[in-house]
XYZ file of C-alpha atoms in Angstrom:
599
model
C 60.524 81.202 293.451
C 59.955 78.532 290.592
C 63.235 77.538 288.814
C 62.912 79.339 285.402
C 61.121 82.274 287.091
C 62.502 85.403 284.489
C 61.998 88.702 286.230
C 63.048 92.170 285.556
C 66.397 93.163 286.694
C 67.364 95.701 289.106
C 70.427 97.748 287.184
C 73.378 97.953 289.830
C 75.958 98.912 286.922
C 73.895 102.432 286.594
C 75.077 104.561 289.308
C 73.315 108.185 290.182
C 75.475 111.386 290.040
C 73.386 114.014 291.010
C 74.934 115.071 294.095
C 78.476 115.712 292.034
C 77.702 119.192 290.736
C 81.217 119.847 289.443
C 84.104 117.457 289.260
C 87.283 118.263 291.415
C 90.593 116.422 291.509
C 91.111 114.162 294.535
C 93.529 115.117 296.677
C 96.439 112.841 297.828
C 97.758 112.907 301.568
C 101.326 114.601 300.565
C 103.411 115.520 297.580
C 106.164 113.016 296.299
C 109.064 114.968 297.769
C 107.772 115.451 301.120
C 109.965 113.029 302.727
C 113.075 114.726 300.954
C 112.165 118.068 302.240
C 111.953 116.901 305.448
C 115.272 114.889 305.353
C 116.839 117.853 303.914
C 115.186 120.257 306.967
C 116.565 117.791 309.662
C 120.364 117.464 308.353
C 120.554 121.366 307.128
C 122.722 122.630 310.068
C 125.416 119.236 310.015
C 125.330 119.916 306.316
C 126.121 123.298 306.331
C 128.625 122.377 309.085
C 130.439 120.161 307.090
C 130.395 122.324 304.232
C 131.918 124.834 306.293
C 134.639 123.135 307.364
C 135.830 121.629 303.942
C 135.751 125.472 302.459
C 137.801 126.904 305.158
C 140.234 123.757 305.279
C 141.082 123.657 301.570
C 141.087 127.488 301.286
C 143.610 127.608 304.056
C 145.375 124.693 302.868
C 145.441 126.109 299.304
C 147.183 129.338 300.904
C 149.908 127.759 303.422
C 153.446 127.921 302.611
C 155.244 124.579 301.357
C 158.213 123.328 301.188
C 160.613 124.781 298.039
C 160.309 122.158 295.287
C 163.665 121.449 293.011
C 162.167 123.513 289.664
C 161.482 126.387 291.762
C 157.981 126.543 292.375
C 157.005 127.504 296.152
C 155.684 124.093 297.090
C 151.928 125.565 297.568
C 149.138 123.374 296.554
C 146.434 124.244 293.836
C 142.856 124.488 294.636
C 142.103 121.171 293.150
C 145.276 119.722 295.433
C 143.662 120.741 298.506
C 140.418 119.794 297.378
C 141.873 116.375 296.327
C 144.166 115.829 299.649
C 140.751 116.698 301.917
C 138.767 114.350 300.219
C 141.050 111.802 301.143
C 141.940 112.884 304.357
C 139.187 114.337 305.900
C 137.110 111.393 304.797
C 139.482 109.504 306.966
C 140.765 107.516 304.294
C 143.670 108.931 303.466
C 146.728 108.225 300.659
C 149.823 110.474 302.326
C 151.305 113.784 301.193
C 150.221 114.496 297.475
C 151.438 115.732 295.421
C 154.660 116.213 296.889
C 156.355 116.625 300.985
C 154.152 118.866 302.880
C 155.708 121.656 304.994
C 155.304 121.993 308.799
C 152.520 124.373 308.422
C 150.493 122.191 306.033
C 150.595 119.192 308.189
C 149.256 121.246 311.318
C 146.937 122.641 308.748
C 145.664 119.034 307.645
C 145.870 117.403 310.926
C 143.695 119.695 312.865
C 140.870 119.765 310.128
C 141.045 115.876 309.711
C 140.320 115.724 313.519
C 137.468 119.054 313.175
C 135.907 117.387 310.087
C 135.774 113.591 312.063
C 133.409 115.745 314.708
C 131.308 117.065 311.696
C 130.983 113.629 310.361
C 130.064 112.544 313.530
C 127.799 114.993 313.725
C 126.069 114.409 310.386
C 125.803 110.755 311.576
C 123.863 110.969 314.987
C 121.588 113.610 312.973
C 121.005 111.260 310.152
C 119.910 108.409 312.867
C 117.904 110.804 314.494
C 115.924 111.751 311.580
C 115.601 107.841 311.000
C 113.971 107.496 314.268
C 111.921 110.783 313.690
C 107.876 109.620 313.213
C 106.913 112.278 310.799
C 110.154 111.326 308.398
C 108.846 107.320 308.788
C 105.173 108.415 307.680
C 106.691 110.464 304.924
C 108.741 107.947 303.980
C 105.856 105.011 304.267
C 103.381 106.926 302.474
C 105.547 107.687 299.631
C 106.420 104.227 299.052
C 102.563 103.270 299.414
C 101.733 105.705 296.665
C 104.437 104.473 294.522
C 103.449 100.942 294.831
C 99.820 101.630 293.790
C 100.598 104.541 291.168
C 102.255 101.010 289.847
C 99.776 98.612 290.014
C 98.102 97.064 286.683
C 95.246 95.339 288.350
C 91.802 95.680 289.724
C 92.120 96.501 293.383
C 89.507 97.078 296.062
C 90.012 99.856 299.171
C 89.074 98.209 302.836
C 88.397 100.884 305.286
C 88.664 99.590 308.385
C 91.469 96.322 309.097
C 89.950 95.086 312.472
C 88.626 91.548 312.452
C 85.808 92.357 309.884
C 88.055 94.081 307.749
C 91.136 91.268 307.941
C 88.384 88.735 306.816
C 87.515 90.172 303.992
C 91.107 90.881 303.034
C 91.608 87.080 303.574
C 88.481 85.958 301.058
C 89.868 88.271 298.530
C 93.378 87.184 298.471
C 92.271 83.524 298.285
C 90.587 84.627 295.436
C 93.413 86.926 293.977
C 92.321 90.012 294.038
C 94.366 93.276 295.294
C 93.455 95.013 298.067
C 95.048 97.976 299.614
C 94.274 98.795 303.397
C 93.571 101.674 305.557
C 93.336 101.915 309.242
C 94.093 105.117 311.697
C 95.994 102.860 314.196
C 99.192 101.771 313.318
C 99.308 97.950 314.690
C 96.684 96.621 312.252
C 99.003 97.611 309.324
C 101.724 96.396 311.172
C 99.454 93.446 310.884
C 99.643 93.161 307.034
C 103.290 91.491 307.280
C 102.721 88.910 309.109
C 99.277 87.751 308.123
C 100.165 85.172 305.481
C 98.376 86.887 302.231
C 99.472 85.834 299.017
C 100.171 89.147 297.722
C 101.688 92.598 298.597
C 99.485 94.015 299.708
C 99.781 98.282 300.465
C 98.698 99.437 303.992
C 98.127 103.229 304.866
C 97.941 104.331 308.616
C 95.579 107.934 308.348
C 92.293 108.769 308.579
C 90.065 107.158 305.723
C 87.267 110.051 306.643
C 90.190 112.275 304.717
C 89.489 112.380 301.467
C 93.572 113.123 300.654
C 93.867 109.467 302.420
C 91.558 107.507 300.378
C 93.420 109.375 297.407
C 96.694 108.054 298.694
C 95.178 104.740 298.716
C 94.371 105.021 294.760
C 90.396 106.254 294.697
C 91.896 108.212 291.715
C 93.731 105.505 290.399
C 92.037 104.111 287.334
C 92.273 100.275 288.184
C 90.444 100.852 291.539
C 87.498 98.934 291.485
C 85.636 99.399 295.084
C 85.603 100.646 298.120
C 84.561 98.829 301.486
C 84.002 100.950 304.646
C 84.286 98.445 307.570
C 85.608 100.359 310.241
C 83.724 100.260 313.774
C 82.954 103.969 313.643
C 79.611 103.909 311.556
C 80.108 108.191 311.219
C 83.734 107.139 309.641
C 82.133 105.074 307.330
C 78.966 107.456 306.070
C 81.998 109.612 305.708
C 83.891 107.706 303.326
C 80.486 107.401 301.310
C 79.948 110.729 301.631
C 83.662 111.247 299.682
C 83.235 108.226 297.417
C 80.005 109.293 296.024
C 81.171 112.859 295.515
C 84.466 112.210 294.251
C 84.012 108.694 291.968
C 80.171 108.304 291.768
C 80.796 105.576 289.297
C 82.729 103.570 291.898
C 81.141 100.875 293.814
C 80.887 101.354 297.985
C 79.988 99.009 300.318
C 79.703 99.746 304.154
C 78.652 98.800 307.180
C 76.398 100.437 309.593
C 74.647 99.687 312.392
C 71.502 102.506 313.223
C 68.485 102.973 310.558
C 69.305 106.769 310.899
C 72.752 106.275 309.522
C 72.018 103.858 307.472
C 69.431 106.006 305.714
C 72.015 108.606 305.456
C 73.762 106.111 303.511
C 71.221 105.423 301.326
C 71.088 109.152 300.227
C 74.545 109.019 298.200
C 73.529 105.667 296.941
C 76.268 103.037 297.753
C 75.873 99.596 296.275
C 75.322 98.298 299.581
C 74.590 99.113 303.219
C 75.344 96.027 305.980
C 73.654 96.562 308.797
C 74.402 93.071 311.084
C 71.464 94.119 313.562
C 68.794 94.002 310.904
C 70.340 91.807 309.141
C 70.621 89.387 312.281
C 66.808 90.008 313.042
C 66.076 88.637 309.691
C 67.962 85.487 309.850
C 66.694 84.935 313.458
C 62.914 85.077 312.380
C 64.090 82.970 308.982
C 65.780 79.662 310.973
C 62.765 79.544 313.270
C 59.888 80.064 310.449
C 61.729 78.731 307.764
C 64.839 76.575 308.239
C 65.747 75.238 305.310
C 65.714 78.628 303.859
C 67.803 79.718 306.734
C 70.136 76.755 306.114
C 70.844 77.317 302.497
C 71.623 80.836 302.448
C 74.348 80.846 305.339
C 75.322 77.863 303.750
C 75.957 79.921 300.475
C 77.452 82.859 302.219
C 79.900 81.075 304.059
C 83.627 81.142 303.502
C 84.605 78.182 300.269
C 84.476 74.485 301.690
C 82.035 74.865 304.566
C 80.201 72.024 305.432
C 76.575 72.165 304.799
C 75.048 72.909 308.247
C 71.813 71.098 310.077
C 68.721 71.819 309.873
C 68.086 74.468 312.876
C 66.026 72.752 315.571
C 61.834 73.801 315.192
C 60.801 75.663 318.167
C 57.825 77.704 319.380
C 58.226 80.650 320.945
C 56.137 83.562 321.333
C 57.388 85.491 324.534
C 61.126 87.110 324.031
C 63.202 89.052 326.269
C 66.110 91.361 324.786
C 68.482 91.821 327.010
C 70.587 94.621 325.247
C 71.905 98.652 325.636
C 72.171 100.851 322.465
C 70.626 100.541 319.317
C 70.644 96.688 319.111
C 68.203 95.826 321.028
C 65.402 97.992 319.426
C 66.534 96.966 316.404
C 65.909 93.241 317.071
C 62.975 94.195 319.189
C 61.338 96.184 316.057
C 62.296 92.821 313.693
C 60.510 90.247 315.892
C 57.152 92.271 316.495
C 56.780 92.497 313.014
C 56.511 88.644 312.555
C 53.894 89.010 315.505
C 55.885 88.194 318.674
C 55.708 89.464 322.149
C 58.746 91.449 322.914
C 60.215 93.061 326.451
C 63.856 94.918 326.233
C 65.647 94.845 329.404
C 68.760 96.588 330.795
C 71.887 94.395 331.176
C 72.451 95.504 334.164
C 69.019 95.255 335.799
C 67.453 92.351 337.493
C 65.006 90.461 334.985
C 62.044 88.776 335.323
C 62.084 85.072 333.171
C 58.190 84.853 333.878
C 56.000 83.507 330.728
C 59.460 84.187 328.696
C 60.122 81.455 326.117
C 63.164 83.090 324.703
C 66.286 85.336 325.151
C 68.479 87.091 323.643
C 71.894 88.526 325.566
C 72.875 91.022 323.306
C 75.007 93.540 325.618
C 77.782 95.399 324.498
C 79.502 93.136 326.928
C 81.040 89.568 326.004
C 81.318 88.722 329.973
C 77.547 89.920 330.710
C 76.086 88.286 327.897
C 77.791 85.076 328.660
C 77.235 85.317 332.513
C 73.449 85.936 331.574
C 73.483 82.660 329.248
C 75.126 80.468 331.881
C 72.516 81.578 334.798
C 69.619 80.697 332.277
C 71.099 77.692 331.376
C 71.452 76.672 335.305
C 67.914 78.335 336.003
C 65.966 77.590 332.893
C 67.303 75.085 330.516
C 64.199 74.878 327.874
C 64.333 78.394 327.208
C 65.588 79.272 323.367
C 68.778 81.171 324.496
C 70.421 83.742 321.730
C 73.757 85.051 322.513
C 75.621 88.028 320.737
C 79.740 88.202 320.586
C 81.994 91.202 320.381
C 85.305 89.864 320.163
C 86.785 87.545 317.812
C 89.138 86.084 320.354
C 86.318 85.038 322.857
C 85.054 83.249 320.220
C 86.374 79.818 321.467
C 83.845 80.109 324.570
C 81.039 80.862 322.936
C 81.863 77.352 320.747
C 82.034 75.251 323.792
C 78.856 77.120 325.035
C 77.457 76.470 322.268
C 73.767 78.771 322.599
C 70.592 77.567 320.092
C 71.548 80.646 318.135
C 74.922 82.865 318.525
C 75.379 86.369 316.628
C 78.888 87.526 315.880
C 78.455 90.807 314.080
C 81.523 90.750 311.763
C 81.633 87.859 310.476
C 77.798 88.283 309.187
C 79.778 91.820 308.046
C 82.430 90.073 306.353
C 80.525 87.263 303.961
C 78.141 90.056 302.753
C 80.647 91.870 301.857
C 82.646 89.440 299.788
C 79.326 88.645 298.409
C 78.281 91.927 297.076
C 81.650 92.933 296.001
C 82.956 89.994 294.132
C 79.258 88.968 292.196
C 76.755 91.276 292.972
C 73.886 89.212 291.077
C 74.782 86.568 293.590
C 73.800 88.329 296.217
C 70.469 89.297 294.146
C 69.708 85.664 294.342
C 70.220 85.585 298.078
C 67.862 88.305 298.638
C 65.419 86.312 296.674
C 65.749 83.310 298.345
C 64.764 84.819 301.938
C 61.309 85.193 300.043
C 61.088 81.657 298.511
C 58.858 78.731 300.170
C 60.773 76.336 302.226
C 59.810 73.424 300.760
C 61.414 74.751 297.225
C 64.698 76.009 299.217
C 65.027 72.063 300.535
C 64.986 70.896 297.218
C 67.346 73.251 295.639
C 69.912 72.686 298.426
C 69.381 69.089 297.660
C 70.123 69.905 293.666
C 73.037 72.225 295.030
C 74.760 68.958 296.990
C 73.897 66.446 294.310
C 76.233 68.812 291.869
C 78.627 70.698 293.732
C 78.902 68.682 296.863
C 78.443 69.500 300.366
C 80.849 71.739 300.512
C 80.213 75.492 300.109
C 80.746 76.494 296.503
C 82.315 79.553 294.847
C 80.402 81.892 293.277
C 81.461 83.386 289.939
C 80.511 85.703 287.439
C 80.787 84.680 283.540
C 79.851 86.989 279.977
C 79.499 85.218 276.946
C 82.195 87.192 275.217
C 84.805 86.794 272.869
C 86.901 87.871 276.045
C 85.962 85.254 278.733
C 84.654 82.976 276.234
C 86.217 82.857 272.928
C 85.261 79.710 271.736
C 81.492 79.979 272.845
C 81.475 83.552 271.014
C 82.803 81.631 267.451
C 80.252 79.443 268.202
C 77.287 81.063 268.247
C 77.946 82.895 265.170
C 77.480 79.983 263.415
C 75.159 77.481 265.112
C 73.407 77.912 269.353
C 74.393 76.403 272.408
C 72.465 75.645 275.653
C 73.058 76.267 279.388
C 74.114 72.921 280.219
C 77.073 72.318 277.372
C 78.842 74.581 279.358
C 78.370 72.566 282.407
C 80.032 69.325 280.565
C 82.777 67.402 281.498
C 85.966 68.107 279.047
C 87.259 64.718 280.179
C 84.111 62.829 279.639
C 80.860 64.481 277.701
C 78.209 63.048 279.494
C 79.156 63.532 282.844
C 78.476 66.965 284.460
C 81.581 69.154 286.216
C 80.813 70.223 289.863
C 79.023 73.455 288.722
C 75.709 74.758 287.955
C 74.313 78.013 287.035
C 72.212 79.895 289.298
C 70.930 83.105 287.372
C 71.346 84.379 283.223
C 70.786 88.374 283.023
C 70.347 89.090 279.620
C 69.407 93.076 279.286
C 67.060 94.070 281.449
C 65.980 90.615 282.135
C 67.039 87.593 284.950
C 66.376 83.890 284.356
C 66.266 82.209 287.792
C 67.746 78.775 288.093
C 67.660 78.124 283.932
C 67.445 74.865 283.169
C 70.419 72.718 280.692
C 68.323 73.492 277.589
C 67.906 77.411 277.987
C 69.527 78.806 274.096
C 72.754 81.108 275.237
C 73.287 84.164 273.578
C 76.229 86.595 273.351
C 75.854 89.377 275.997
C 74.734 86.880 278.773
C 75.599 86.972 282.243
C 75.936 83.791 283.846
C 76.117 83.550 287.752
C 77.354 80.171 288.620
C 78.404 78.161 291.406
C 81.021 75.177 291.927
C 84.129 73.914 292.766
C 87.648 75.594 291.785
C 88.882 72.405 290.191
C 85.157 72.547 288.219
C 85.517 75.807 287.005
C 89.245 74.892 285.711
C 87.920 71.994 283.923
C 85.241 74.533 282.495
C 87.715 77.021 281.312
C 89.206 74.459 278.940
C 85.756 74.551 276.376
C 85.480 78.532 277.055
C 88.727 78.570 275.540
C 89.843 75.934 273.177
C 87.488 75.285 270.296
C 88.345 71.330 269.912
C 87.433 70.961 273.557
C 83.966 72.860 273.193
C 83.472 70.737 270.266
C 83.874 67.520 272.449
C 81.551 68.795 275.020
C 78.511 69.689 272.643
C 78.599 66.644 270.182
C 80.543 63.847 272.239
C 82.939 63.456 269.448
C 86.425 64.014 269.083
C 88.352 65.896 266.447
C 91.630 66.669 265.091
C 93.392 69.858 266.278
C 97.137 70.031 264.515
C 96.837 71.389 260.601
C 98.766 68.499 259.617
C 96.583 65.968 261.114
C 93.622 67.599 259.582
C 94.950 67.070 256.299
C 96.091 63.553 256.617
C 92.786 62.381 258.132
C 91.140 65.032 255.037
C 88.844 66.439 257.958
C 87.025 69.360 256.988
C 86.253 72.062 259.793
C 84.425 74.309 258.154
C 81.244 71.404 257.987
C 82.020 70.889 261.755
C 83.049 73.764 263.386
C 85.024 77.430 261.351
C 87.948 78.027 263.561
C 89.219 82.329 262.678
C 91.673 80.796 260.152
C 89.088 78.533 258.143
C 86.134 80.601 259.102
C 85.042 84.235 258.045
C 87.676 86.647 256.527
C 87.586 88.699 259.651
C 88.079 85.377 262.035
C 84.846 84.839 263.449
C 83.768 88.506 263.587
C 80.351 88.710 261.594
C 76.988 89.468 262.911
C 76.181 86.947 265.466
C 72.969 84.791 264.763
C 70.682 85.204 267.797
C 69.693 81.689 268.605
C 65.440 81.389 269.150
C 64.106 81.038 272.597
């Protein structure tokens, strides 16, 4: 790949929709009164008690005989008296005889319904806790407040599928970055999860069935700020099914799952997501990449991995010809089928057979079983220490053991998941120059990870997406009606012009068009795409030109100028020979025709 390579470029904003013959509403998991009607169901019979009890007491307390008053009247109380005297009374509060002395009768009358309506309350009480307790009331209840919360959100949010380890690590990256999320899972302990994993923001967790298309419409697929959808649940049926929905219900929406057969993975393919992770081919083709071409290998998990890794080592050069899989299910054809088509010898064995180490130069112990694979990897290392020994891990928490193992090569399916994921969702073009770099010459990957360092440290960088618009770039966009600007102006430091910030741009789309690594002088022009990478504290210093027209100034001609209005006229600077701000420039501030700058 030379460094100003342009190419064509492969449209992932255009999105296929043949398969959606007619458009149908999405359905949502259950109505907003749903957990009323059930409330209402459970207490019916203690309410009606109650009721019953109050009608009959004030009735019969509206009818008793009273005492004579002095004017005459019989000493009977109204219908609003009783009703008044029981709502005091058979509330237990109670404020005496009101309006006046109550006879004999009455008092019997009001005692024995005070003690009657103490059992209804109680009643009404140990039903009301009940229905508390009651699961289907608590999902009602939960569910309602989940669609609430998103029918009320005002930003971008992404669905996750799926919140085992795969799924909590992508959850993490995107709340670093501060983006929304809102979680599914059928099992209720990973939402239970969501509370007490330390994320920045509320974040909405649904326990259902994300192959139910009502459930991913609970979760917001409808709503019109949703901006993704990531199928990372284990269940690789579970997750063709929520492409299945996605791409029938919101074509237009991005969807990126996981999957780990070519047959379901093709299936995928047929509804077009924007992505399809499958770790065992994926893992195949980093395996062949560190041993035929390691500083390739190096700088792409280098890029991939989580903000502020350290740059990694070199992988050690080996040669090895003879391999022998150890593996059940669909992993270890899957490898096997990847390393005979770089042209090496390769024998799959049963985990639980006896093997034969003869002529073998490398292995793989890629069970479904942690505890097999590392048994298998401690007998070779006893039995045969010089062979090239790749390990596969399940579980996250075992992970700690396979770090003081420490094998020449370790595979760990979701977290190779995981940082593809965050790559294709947050800047797919990104990930376009990943893809490119597995097919770029060694020697050229070495020195770009040297350039990379040099810039942005040895850190891993963040990858970001920028337009040249009067949006995300204000000032640029005044600029360029009026005069160009290159590349590497944008890449200046606001505190001091000729140093460089901790950035550097890795791709311009323009159209249907993508300039690989563009140098400082390529001519910017509104409508560009600009895929950078750098530090957070670079791209803060960056924003500070994209925004403030004094500070872009500084940054393209070294010189300073006044800001204020009323230093502008005391110093007699003119702006519109330097640079037209909207108030000095065109009528319609900055709004004409834009120049386009030559190539």
């Amino acid at each position: 790949m030379s460094p100003t390579r342009r190419r064509r470029r492969r449209n992932l904003s255009i999105r296929t929709t043949q398969l959606q013959a007619a458009q149908v509403a999405i359905p949502t998991e259950i109505p907003n009164t749903t957990a009323v009607f059930i409330a209402l169901r459970r207490v019916r019979t203690p309410l009606l008690t109650i009721i019953t009890i109050m009608t009959v007491g004030i009735t019969g307390l509206a009818l008793m005989p009273g005492i004579p008053q002095p004017d005459g009247s019989s000493g009977r109380l109204s219908g609003f008296e009783a009703f008044y005297v029981f709502s005091t009374t058979a509330t237990t509060i109670g404020f005496g005889e009101i309006p006046h002395e109550f006879s004999i009768y009455q008092r019997w009358w009001v005692v024995f319904f005070v003690y009657l309506s103490v059992i209804g309350w109680a009643y009404m009480l140990a039903r009301v806790m009940s229905l508390m307790q009651d699961s289907a009331f608590q999902s009602a209840r939960a569910a309602q407040s989940v669609r609430h919360t998103i029918s009320h959100m005002r930003q971008p949010f992404t669905i996750i599928a799926g919140y085992g380890f795969t799924g909590r690590t992508v959850a993490k990256s995107l709340d670093r970055l501060g983006r929304r999320i809102v979680v599914i899972d059928d099992k209720a302990p990973p939402i239970e999860r969501l509370a007490t994993d330390m994320l920045s923001q509320e974040v909405p967790g649904i326990c259902g069935d994300a192959c139910n298309p009502s459930t991913l419409g609970l979760a917001g697929l409808d709503h019109p700020d949703c901006e993704a959808v990531l199928a990372m649940t284990g269940n690789e049926e579970a997750n063709l099914q929520i492409v299945m929905s996605c791409s029938l219900l919101r074509p237009e929406l991005p969807v990126i799952a996981r999957a780990s057969t070519r047959r379901t993975a093709e299936a995928m393919a047929d509804f077009d997501p924007q992505a399809i992770i499958n770790p065992f081919d994926e893992f195949g083709n980093l395996l062949v990449l560190s041993l035929k071409h390691p500083y390739t290998f190096r700088l792409i998990t280098w890029l991939i991995a989580e903000e502020g890794t350290p740059l990694p080592p070199i992988p050690p050069r080996v040669q090895v010809d003879n391999w022998l899989v150890v593996a059940d299910g669909a992993f270890g054809e899957e490898i096997a089928r990847d390393l005979r088509a770089e042209g090496f010898e390769v024998r799959i064995d049963d985990p639980t057979h006896d093997h034969d180490f003869t002529g073998i130069q490398a292995v793989i112990a890629g069970a479904q079983s942690d505890t097999l694979n590392l048994a298998l990897a401690a007998h070779l290392r006893h039995i045969h220490p010089e062979i090239f020994l790749t390990v596969r891990q399940h579980a996250h928490s075992r992970l700690p053991l396979l770090d003081a193992f420490v094998p020449d090569f370790s595979f760990f399916p979701p977290q190779l998941i995981a940082q593809q994921a965050v790559a294709n969702l947050i800047t797919p073009r990104f990930w376009e120059f990943i893809l490119d770099l597995m097919h770029t010459d060694d020697g050229l990957c070495q020195k770009l990870t040297n350039r990379l360092v040099d810039r942005v440290g040895p850190n891993t960088p963040r990858a970001v997406k920028m337009v040249i618009s009067d949006k995300q770039t204000p000032s640029v966009e005044r600029w360029l009606h009026h005069r160009q600007i290159t590349l590497g102006t944008l890449f200046k430091s606001a505190q001091d012009s000729t140093q460089n910030i901790a950035a550097m741009a890795l791709v311009v789309i323009r159209g249907d068009e993508v300039f690989t690594l563009p140098e400082d002088d390529f001519t910017l022009q509104l409508g560009d795409e600009v895929v950078m990478v750098g530090t957070h504290d670079a791209f803060d210093e960056q924003s500070e030109a994209l925004y403030d027209d004094s500070t872009l100034f500084y940054t393209v001609t070294g010189r300073d100028i006044p800001t204020s209005q009323a230093w502008r006229r005391l110093t007699g600077h003119r702006w519109k020979d330097e640079f037209p701000l909207p108030d000095e420039g065109d009528a319609t501030g900055g709004t004409s025709q834009p120049t386009k700058p030559t190539k």
